[in-house]
PDB file of C-alpha atoms in Angstrom:
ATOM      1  CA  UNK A 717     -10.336  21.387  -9.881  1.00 66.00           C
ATOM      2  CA  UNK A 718      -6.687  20.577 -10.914  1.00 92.00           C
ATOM      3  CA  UNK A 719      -5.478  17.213 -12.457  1.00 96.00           C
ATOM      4  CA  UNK A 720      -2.824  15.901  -9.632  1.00 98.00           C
ATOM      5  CA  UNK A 721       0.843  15.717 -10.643  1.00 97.00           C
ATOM      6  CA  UNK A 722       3.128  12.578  -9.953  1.00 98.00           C
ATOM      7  CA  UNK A 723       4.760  13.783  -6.544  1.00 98.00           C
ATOM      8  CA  UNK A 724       1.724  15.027  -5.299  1.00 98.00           C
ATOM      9  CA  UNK A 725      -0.157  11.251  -6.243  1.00 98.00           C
ATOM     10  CA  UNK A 726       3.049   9.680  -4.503  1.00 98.00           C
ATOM     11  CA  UNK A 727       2.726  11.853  -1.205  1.00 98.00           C
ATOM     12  CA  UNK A 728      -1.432  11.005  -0.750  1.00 98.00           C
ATOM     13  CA  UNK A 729      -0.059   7.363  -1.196  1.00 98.00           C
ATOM     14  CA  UNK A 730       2.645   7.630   1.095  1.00 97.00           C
ATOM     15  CA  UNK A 731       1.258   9.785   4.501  1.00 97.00           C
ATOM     16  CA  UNK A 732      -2.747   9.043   3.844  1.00 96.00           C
ATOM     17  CA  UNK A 733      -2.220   5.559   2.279  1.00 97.00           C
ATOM     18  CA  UNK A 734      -4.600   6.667  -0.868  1.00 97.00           C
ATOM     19  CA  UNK A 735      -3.865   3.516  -2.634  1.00 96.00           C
ATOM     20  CA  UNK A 736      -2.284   0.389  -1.013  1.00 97.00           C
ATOM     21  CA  UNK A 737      -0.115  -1.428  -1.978  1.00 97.00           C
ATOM     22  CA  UNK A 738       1.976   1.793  -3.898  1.00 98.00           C
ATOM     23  CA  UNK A 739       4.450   0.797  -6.275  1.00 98.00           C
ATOM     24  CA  UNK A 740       6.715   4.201  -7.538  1.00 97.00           C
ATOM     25  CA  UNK A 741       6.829   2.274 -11.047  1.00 98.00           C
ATOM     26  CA  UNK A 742       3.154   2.326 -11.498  1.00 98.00           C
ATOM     27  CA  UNK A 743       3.299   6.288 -11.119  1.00 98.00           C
ATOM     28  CA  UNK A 744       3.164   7.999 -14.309  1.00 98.00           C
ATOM     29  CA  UNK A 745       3.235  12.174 -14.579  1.00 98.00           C
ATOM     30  CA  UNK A 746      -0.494  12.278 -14.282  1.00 97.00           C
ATOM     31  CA  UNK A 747      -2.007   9.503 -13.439  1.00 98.00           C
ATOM     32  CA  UNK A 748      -1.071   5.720 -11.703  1.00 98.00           C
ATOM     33  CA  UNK A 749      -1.176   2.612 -13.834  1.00 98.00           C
ATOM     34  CA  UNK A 750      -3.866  -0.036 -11.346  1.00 98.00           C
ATOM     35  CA  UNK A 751      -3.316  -3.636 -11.809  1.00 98.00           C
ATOM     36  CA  UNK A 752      -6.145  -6.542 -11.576  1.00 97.00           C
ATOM     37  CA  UNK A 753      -6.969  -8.037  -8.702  1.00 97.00           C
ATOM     38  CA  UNK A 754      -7.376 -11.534  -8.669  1.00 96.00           C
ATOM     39  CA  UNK A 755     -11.189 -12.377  -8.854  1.00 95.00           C
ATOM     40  CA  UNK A 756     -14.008 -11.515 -11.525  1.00 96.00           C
ATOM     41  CA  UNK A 757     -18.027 -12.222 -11.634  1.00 93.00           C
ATOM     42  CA  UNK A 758     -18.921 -13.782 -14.223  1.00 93.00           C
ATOM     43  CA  UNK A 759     -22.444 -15.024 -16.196  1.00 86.00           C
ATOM     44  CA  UNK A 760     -23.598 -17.893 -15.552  1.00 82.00           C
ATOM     45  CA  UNK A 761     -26.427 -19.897 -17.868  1.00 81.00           C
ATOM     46  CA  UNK A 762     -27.820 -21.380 -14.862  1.00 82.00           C
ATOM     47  CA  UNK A 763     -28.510 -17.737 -13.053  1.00 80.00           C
ATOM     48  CA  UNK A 764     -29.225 -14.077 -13.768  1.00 80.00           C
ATOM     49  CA  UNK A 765     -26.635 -13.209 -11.427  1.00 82.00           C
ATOM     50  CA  UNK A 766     -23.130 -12.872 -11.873  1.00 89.00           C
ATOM     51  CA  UNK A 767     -20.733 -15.767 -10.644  1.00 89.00           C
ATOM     52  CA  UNK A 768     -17.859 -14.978  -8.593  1.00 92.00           C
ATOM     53  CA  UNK A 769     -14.547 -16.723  -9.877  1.00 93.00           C
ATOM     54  CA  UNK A 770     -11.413 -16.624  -8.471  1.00 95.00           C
ATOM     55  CA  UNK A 771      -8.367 -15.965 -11.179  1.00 97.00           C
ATOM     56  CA  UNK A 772      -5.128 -16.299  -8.570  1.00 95.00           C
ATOM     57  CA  UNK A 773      -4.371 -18.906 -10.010  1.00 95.00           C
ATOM     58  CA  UNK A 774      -3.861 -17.736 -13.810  1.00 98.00           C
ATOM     59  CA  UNK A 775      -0.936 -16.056 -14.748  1.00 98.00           C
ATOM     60  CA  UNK A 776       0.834 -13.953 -17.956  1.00 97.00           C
ATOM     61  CA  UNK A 777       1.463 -16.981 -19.779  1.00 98.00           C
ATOM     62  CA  UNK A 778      -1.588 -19.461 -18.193  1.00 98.00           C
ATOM     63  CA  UNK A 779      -4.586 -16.691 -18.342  1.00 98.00           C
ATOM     64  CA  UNK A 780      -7.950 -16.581 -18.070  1.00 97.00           C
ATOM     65  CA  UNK A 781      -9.356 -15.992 -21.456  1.00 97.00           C
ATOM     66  CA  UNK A 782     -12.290 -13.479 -21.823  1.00 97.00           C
ATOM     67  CA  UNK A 783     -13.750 -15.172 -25.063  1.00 96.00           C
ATOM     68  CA  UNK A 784     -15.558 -12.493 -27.696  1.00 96.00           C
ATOM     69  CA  UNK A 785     -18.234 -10.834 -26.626  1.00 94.00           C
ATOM     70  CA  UNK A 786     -18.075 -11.525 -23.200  1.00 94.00           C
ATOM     71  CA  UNK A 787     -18.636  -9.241 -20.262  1.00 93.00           C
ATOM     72  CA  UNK A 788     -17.662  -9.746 -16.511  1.00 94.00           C
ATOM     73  CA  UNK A 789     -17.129  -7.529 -13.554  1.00 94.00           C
ATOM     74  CA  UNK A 790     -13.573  -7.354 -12.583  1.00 95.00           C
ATOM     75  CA  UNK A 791     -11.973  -5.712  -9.349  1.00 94.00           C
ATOM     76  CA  UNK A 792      -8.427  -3.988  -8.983  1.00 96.00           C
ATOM     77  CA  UNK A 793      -5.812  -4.698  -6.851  1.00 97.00           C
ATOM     78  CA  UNK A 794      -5.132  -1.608  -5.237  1.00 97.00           C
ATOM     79  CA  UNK A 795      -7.540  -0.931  -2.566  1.00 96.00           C
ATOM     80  CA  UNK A 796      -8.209   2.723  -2.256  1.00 97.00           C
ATOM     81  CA  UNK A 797      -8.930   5.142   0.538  1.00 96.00           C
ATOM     82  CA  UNK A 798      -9.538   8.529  -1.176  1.00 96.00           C
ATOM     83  CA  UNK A 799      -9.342  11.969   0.664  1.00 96.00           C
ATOM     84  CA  UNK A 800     -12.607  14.480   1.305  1.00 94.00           C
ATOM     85  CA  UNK A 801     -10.922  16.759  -1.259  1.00 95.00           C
ATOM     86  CA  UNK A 802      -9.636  14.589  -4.147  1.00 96.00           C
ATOM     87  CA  UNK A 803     -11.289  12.462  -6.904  1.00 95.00           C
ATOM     88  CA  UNK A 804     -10.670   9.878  -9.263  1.00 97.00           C
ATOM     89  CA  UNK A 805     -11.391   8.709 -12.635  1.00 96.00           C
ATOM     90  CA  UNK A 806     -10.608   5.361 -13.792  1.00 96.00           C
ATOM     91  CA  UNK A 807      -9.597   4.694 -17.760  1.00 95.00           C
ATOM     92  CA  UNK A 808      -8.512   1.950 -19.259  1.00 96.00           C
ATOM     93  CA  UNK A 809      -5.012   1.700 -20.870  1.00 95.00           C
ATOM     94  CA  UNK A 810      -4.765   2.215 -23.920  1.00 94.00           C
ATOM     95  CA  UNK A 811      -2.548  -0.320 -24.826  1.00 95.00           C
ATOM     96  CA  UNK A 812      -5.648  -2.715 -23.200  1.00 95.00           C
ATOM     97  CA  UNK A 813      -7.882  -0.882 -25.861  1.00 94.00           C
ATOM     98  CA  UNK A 814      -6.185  -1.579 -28.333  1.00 95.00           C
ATOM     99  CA  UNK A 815      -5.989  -5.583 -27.689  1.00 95.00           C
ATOM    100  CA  UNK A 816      -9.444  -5.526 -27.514  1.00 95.00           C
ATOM    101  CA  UNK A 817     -10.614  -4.783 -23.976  1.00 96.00           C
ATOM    102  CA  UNK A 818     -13.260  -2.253 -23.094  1.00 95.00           C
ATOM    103  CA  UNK A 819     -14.682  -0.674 -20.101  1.00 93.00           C
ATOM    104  CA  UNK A 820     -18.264   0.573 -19.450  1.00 78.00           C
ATOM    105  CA  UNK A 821     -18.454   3.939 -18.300  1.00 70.00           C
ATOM    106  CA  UNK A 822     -18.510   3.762 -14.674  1.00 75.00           C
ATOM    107  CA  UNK A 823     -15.399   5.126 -13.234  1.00 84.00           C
ATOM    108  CA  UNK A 824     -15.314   8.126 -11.180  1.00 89.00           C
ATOM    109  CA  UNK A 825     -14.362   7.421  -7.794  1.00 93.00           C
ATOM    110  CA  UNK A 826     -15.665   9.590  -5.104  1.00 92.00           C
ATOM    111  CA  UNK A 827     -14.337  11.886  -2.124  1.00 94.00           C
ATOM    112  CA  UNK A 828     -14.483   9.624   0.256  1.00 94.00           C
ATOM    113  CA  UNK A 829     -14.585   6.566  -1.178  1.00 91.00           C
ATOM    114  CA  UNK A 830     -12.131   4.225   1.301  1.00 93.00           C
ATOM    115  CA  UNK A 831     -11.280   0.362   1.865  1.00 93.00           C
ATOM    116  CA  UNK A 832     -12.344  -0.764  -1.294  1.00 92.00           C
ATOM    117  CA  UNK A 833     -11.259  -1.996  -4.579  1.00 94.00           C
ATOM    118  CA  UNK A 834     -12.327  -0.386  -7.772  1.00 94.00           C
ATOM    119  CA  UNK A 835     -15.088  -2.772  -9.509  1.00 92.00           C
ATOM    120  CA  UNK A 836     -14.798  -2.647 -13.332  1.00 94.00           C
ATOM    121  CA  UNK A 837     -16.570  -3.711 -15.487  1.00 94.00           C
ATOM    122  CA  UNK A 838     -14.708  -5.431 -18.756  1.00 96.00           C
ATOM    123  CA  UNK A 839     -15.819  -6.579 -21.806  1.00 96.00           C
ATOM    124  CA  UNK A 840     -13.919  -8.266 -24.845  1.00 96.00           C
ATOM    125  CA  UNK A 841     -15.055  -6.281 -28.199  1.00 96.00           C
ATOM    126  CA  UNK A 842     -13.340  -8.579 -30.551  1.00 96.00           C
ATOM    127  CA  UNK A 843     -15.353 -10.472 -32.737  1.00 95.00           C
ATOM    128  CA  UNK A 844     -13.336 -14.154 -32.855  1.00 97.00           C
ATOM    129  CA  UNK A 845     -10.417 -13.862 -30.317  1.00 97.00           C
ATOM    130  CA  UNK A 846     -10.400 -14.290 -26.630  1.00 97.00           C
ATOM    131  CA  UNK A 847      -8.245 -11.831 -24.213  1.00 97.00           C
ATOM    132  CA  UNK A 848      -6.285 -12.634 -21.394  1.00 98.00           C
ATOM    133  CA  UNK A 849      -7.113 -11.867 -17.669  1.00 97.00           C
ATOM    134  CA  UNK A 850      -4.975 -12.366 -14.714  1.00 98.00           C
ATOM    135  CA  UNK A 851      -3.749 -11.098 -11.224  1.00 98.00           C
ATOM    136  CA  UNK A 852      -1.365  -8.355 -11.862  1.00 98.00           C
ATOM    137  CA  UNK A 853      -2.345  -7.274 -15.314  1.00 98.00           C
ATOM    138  CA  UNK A 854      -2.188  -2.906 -15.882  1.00 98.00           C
ATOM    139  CA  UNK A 855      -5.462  -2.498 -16.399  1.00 97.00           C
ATOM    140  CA  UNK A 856      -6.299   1.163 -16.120  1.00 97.00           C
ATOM    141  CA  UNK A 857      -5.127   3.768 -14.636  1.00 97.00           C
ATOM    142  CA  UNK A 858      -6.741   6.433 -12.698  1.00 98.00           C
ATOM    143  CA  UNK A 859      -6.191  10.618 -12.605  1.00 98.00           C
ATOM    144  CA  UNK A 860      -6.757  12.349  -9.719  1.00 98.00           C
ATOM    145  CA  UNK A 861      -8.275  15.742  -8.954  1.00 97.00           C
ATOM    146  CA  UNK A 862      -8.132  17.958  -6.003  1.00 96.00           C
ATOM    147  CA  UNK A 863     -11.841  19.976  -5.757  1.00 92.00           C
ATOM    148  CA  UNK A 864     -12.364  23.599  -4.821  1.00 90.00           C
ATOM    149  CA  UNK A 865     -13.654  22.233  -1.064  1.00 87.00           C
ATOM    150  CA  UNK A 866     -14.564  18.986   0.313  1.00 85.00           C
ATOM    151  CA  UNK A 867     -18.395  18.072  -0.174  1.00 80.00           C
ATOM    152  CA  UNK A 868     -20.715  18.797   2.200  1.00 81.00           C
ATOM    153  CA  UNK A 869     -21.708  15.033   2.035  1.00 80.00           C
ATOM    154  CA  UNK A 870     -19.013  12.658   1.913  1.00 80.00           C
ATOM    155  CA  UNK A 871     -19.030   9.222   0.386  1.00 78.00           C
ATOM    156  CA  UNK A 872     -17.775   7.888   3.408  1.00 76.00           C
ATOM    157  CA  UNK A 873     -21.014   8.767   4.717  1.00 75.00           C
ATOM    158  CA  UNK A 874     -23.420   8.188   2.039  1.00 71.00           C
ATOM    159  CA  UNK A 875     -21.743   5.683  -0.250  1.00 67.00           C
ATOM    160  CA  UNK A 876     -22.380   2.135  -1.190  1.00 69.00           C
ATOM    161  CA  UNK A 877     -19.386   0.788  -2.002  1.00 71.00           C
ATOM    162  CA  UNK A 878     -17.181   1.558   1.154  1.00 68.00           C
ATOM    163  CA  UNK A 879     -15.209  -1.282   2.887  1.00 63.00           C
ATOM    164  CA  UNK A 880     -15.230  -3.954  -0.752  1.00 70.00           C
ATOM    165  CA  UNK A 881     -12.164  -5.717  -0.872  1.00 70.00           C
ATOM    166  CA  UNK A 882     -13.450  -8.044  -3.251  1.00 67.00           C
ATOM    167  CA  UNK A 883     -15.399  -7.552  -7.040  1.00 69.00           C
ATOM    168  CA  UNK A 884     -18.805  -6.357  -6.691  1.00 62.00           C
ATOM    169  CA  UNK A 885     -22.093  -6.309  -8.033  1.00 65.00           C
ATOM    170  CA  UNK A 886     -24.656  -3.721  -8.216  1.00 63.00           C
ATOM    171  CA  UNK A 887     -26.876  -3.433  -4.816  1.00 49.00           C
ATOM    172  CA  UNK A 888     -29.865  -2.958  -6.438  1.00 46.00           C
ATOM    173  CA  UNK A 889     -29.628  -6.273  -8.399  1.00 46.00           C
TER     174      UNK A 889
END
């Protein structure tokens, strides 16, 4: 497998609309900078499930503050729609990591995988302060890779996840 370069990322974007919307400033040599999407899931005292919470209306300078400790599930807003031959892993920046932010370990995005957004799941490691969250923020990015040959089993057949436009919790919960 080979990491994908900038043009190629831009042309999968561009003729088999791999990520919508594409912005060319979000396109870095290796990788493209995602931005979040505009609701999370968070806890709730009153449930074991997660609480879905809209965020449009939080900005840069009004956010949503993730206080210490706390954990939600967060989507992106790029949906993606990812070819039988190329995958993706998601990171966090690390200019996020460094204010604080951290993301569990579930990020590879499969062949396949199409009409969704990425679900991530965040959570504020600082000990006292809270961090902001809102629509728009870079996030992550993610790094592409084209395999050998295209599975024999393609997500778009077998996966869970196809066809989210929204944040998402586990099935089996």
């Amino acid at each position: 497998m080979s990491i994908l370069c900038d043009h190629e990322i831009e042309r999968l974007c561009k003729e088999q609309a791999m990520m919508l919307p594409y912005r060319s400033e979000q396109l870095n040599p290796a990788s493209y900078d995602v931005r979040l999407g505009d609701q999370i899931m968070i806890e709730s005292v009153a449930t074991d499930q997660l609480i879905l919470t809209p965020i449009s209306g939080f900005t840069k300078e009004n956010p949503w503050l993730l206080r210490a400790g706390q954990f939600c599930l967060a989507c992106t807003e790029e949906i993606f729609n990812m070819p039988e031959d190329v995958a993706g892993h998601f990171a966090l920046k690390s200019s996020r990591g460094r204010e604080g932010y951290s993301h569990a370990l579930s990020a590879y995005i499969d062949p396949g995988f199409h009409g969704s957004r990425l679900t991530l799941e965040l959570h504020n490691i600082r000990q006292i302060h809270p961090i902001p969250l809102y629509p728009g923020l870079l996030i992550g990015q993610v790094v592409f890779q084209r395999m050998s040959d295209p599975p024999l089993v393609s997500y778009a057949v077998k996966g869970n996840y196809n066809n989210n436009e929204t944040v998402r919790q586990s099935i089996w919960t």
